[in-house]
mmCIF file of C-alpha atoms in Angstrom:
data_model
loop_
_atom_site.group_PDB
_atom_site.id
_atom_site.type_symbol
_atom_site.label_atom_id
_atom_site.label_comp_id
_atom_site.label_asym_id
_atom_site.label_seq_id
_atom_site.Cartn_x
_atom_site.Cartn_y
_atom_site.Cartn_z
ATOM 1 C CA UNK A 77 88.493 168.972 128.484
ATOM 2 C CA UNK A 78 88.922 167.655 124.934
ATOM 3 C CA UNK A 79 88.970 163.920 124.290
ATOM 4 C CA UNK A 80 91.337 162.756 121.626
ATOM 5 C CA UNK A 81 89.575 160.546 119.002
ATOM 6 C CA UNK A 82 90.941 157.117 118.015
ATOM 7 C CA UNK A 83 93.361 157.085 115.123
ATOM 8 C CA UNK A 84 92.806 154.912 112.062
ATOM 9 C CA UNK A 85 95.755 152.677 113.044
ATOM 10 C CA UNK A 86 94.274 151.992 116.491
ATOM 11 C CA UNK A 87 90.918 151.042 114.983
ATOM 12 C CA UNK A 88 92.560 148.720 112.421
ATOM 13 C CA UNK A 89 94.639 147.007 115.138
ATOM 14 C CA UNK A 90 91.524 146.387 117.256
ATOM 15 C CA UNK A 91 89.622 144.997 114.222
ATOM 16 C CA UNK A 92 92.512 142.644 113.317
ATOM 17 C CA UNK A 93 92.663 141.333 116.889
ATOM 18 C CA UNK A 94 88.886 140.768 116.884
ATOM 19 C CA UNK A 95 89.073 138.881 113.570
ATOM 20 C CA UNK A 96 91.898 136.657 114.851
ATOM 21 C CA UNK A 97 90.018 135.784 118.024
ATOM 22 C CA UNK A 98 86.844 135.078 116.023
ATOM 23 C CA UNK A 99 88.755 132.858 113.574
ATOM 24 C CA UNK A 100 90.340 130.835 116.350
ATOM 25 C CA UNK A 101 86.994 130.415 118.127
ATOM 26 C CA UNK A 102 85.203 129.259 114.959
ATOM 27 C CA UNK A 103 87.980 126.781 114.111
ATOM 28 C CA UNK A 104 87.941 125.261 117.585
ATOM 29 C CA UNK A 105 84.144 124.963 117.665
ATOM 30 C CA UNK A 106 83.963 123.400 114.213
ATOM 31 C CA UNK A 107 85.915 120.323 115.275
ATOM 32 C CA UNK A 108 88.206 118.015 113.376
ATOM 33 C CA UNK A 109 87.632 117.517 109.665
ATOM 34 C CA UNK A 110 86.986 113.964 108.395
ATOM 35 C CA UNK A 111 90.319 113.973 106.527
ATOM 36 C CA UNK A 112 92.210 114.954 109.675
ATOM 37 C CA UNK A 113 90.332 112.396 111.799
ATOM 38 C CA UNK A 114 90.991 109.512 109.416
ATOM 39 C CA UNK A 115 94.651 110.522 109.078
ATOM 40 C CA UNK A 116 95.093 110.751 112.858
ATOM 41 C CA UNK A 117 93.421 107.366 113.381
ATOM 42 C CA UNK A 118 95.632 105.777 110.706
ATOM 43 C CA UNK A 119 98.761 107.072 112.423
ATOM 44 C CA UNK A 120 97.560 105.884 115.832
ATOM 45 C CA UNK A 121 96.758 102.443 114.397
ATOM 46 C CA UNK A 122 100.205 102.261 112.783
ATOM 47 C CA UNK A 123 101.852 103.053 116.145
ATOM 48 C CA UNK A 124 99.638 100.485 117.887
ATOM 49 C CA UNK A 125 100.590 97.714 115.442
ATOM 50 C CA UNK A 126 104.286 98.639 115.697
ATOM 51 C CA UNK A 127 103.982 98.180 119.467
ATOM 52 C CA UNK A 128 102.322 94.788 118.936
ATOM 53 C CA UNK A 129 105.091 93.759 116.512
ATOM 54 C CA UNK A 130 107.691 94.765 119.110
ATOM 55 C CA UNK A 131 105.951 92.816 121.894
ATOM 56 C CA UNK A 132 105.783 89.774 119.606
ATOM 57 C CA UNK A 133 109.525 89.892 118.895
ATOM 58 C CA UNK A 134 110.252 90.476 122.565
ATOM 59 C CA UNK A 135 108.140 87.541 123.779
ATOM 60 C CA UNK A 136 109.213 85.052 121.097
ATOM 61 C CA UNK A 137 105.590 83.964 120.539
ATOM 62 C CA UNK A 138 103.086 84.651 117.784
ATOM 63 C CA UNK A 139 100.691 87.538 118.373
ATOM 64 C CA UNK A 140 97.164 87.767 117.003
ATOM 65 C CA UNK A 141 95.186 90.973 116.356
ATOM 66 C CA UNK A 142 91.433 90.519 116.494
ATOM 67 C CA UNK A 143 88.586 92.933 115.818
ATOM 68 C CA UNK A 144 85.587 92.885 118.159
ATOM 69 C CA UNK A 145 82.765 94.650 116.261
ATOM 70 C CA UNK A 146 80.411 94.883 119.242
ATOM 71 C CA UNK A 147 83.076 96.700 121.296
ATOM 72 C CA UNK A 148 84.668 98.499 118.310
ATOM 73 C CA UNK A 149 88.182 97.559 119.402
ATOM 74 C CA UNK A 150 91.301 95.825 118.115
ATOM 75 C CA UNK A 151 92.738 93.424 120.675
ATOM 76 C CA UNK A 152 96.260 92.022 120.302
ATOM 77 C CA UNK A 153 97.596 89.210 122.449
ATOM 78 C CA UNK A 154 99.769 86.128 122.331
ATOM 79 C CA UNK A 155 98.397 83.288 120.258
ATOM 80 C CA UNK A 156 97.223 81.104 123.105
ATOM 81 C CA UNK A 157 96.452 77.423 122.658
ATOM 82 C CA UNK A 158 92.907 76.228 123.290
ATOM 83 C CA UNK A 159 94.047 74.721 126.589
ATOM 84 C CA UNK A 160 95.596 78.027 127.715
ATOM 85 C CA UNK A 161 92.405 79.891 126.817
ATOM 86 C CA UNK A 162 90.267 77.454 128.816
ATOM 87 C CA UNK A 163 92.497 77.846 131.885
ATOM 88 C CA UNK A 164 92.371 81.656 131.808
ATOM 89 C CA UNK A 165 90.446 83.163 134.686
ATOM 90 C CA UNK A 166 88.948 85.950 132.553
ATOM 91 C CA UNK A 167 88.411 86.888 128.935
ATOM 92 C CA UNK A 168 91.608 87.610 127.000
ATOM 93 C CA UNK A 169 90.307 91.105 126.137
ATOM 94 C CA UNK A 170 89.975 91.977 129.812
ATOM 95 C CA UNK A 171 93.343 90.540 130.792
ATOM 96 C CA UNK A 172 96.312 92.802 131.307
ATOM 97 C CA UNK A 173 98.302 90.779 128.759
ATOM 98 C CA UNK A 174 96.463 92.217 125.762
ATOM 99 C CA UNK A 175 96.966 95.480 123.863
ATOM 100 C CA UNK A 176 93.695 97.305 123.116
ATOM 101 C CA UNK A 177 93.020 99.900 120.426
ATOM 102 C CA UNK A 178 89.635 101.645 120.712
ATOM 103 C CA UNK A 179 88.095 103.510 117.794
ATOM 104 C CA UNK A 180 86.159 106.732 118.243
ATOM 105 C CA UNK A 181 82.425 106.735 117.630
ATOM 106 C CA UNK A 182 82.591 108.718 114.379
ATOM 107 C CA UNK A 183 84.766 106.075 112.675
ATOM 108 C CA UNK A 184 83.200 103.094 110.943
ATOM 109 C CA UNK A 185 85.388 99.966 111.016
ATOM 110 C CA UNK A 186 84.868 97.116 108.570
ATOM 111 C CA UNK A 187 86.696 94.143 107.115
ATOM 112 C CA UNK A 188 87.012 93.691 103.365
ATOM 113 C CA UNK A 189 87.800 89.991 103.212
ATOM 114 C CA UNK A 190 85.896 88.903 106.275
ATOM 115 C CA UNK A 191 84.860 85.351 106.974
ATOM 116 C CA UNK A 192 81.232 84.568 106.184
ATOM 117 C CA UNK A 193 78.792 85.501 108.944
ATOM 118 C CA UNK A 194 77.450 81.984 109.430
ATOM 119 C CA UNK A 195 80.925 80.397 109.764
ATOM 120 C CA UNK A 196 82.102 82.842 112.422
ATOM 121 C CA UNK A 197 81.859 81.038 115.748
ATOM 122 C CA UNK A 198 83.346 83.849 117.847
ATOM 123 C CA UNK A 199 82.423 87.451 118.558
ATOM 124 C CA UNK A 200 85.635 88.596 116.854
ATOM 125 C CA UNK A 201 87.285 88.562 113.449
ATOM 126 C CA UNK A 202 90.973 87.697 113.282
ATOM 127 C CA UNK A 203 92.829 90.366 111.286
ATOM 128 C CA UNK A 204 96.590 90.024 111.593
ATOM 129 C CA UNK A 205 99.107 87.526 112.882
ATOM 130 C CA UNK A 206 102.630 88.637 113.845
ATOM 131 C CA UNK A 207 105.578 86.237 114.038
ATOM 132 C CA UNK A 208 108.685 86.562 116.262
ATOM 133 C CA UNK A 209 110.867 86.548 113.126
ATOM 134 C CA UNK A 210 109.467 89.997 112.264
ATOM 135 C CA UNK A 211 107.049 88.873 109.570
ATOM 136 C CA UNK A 212 103.283 88.993 109.631
ATOM 137 C CA UNK A 213 100.213 87.887 107.733
ATOM 138 C CA UNK A 214 96.905 89.554 107.000
ATOM 139 C CA UNK A 215 93.979 87.194 107.491
ATOM 140 C CA UNK A 216 91.188 89.754 107.012
ATOM 141 C CA UNK A 217 91.914 93.171 105.534
ATOM 142 C CA UNK A 218 90.378 95.908 107.730
ATOM 143 C CA UNK A 219 89.349 99.389 106.730
ATOM 144 C CA UNK A 220 88.017 102.522 108.360
ATOM 145 C CA UNK A 221 85.568 105.031 106.962
ATOM 146 C CA UNK A 222 84.384 108.532 107.832
ATOM 147 C CA UNK A 223 81.740 109.900 105.511
ATOM 148 C CA UNK A 224 83.133 109.207 102.010
ATOM 149 C CA UNK A 225 86.788 108.878 103.028
ATOM 150 C CA UNK A 226 88.266 105.442 103.625
ATOM 151 C CA UNK A 227 91.628 103.885 104.449
ATOM 152 C CA UNK A 228 92.498 100.225 104.048
ATOM 153 C CA UNK A 229 95.162 98.367 106.018
ATOM 154 C CA UNK A 230 97.395 95.497 105.026
ATOM 155 C CA UNK A 231 100.550 94.030 106.556
ATOM 156 C CA UNK A 232 103.889 93.453 104.861
ATOM 157 C CA UNK A 233 104.584 89.729 104.957
ATOM 158 C CA UNK A 234 108.344 90.174 105.364
ATOM 159 C CA UNK A 235 108.680 93.217 107.632
ATOM 160 C CA UNK A 236 105.371 93.152 109.502
ATOM 161 C CA UNK A 237 104.864 96.867 108.859
ATOM 162 C CA UNK A 238 101.454 98.357 108.189
ATOM 163 C CA UNK A 239 100.593 99.273 104.592
ATOM 164 C CA UNK A 240 97.948 102.000 104.364
ATOM 165 C CA UNK A 241 96.044 102.624 101.147
ATOM 166 C CA UNK A 242 93.410 105.229 100.349
ATOM 167 C CA UNK A 243 89.963 104.641 98.990
ATOM 168 C CA UNK A 244 86.755 106.512 98.500
ATOM 169 C CA UNK A 245 84.801 104.019 100.595
ATOM 170 C CA UNK A 246 81.989 103.896 98.044
ATOM 171 C CA UNK A 247 82.589 100.509 96.388
ATOM 172 C CA UNK A 248 83.618 98.529 99.449
ATOM 173 C CA UNK A 249 81.154 96.051 100.858
ATOM 174 C CA UNK A 250 80.996 96.022 104.626
ATOM 175 C CA UNK A 251 81.169 92.638 106.307
#
């Protein structure tokens, strides 16, 4: 009984399939590149702030976005008066009335125009304020950094939309 040998075409097809499978496996094991991670986070943050802007317009009250460095989160909620905050049963971050945006561990978050350390009385830094009219203001300009890539965020005063700008992250002082 004679066995027929493999043809050159069959061998090439098997090698191409093996190379494709190897390429897919290596790409999935390598993980997300810093450029892709910072771009994805920027888009997620833009969607988050659009949701906050919508909730502000819907409620008819000002909304504040604060950054909590120890928790590495943005927290957006109505701008409560001091009396309302005192009467709350739990922290505003833990209440169901706030919108939370959590950053992944590989992203460094910083503020460019942050208040001085000694004048900060709270564990947060106020970043943005949204108004029911659709406008907004940027109190402290935040940024994110992965390795040497950085993005900076500002808010349009008239439309309340996020303005994203690139940077190399080298010359920015962290505060």
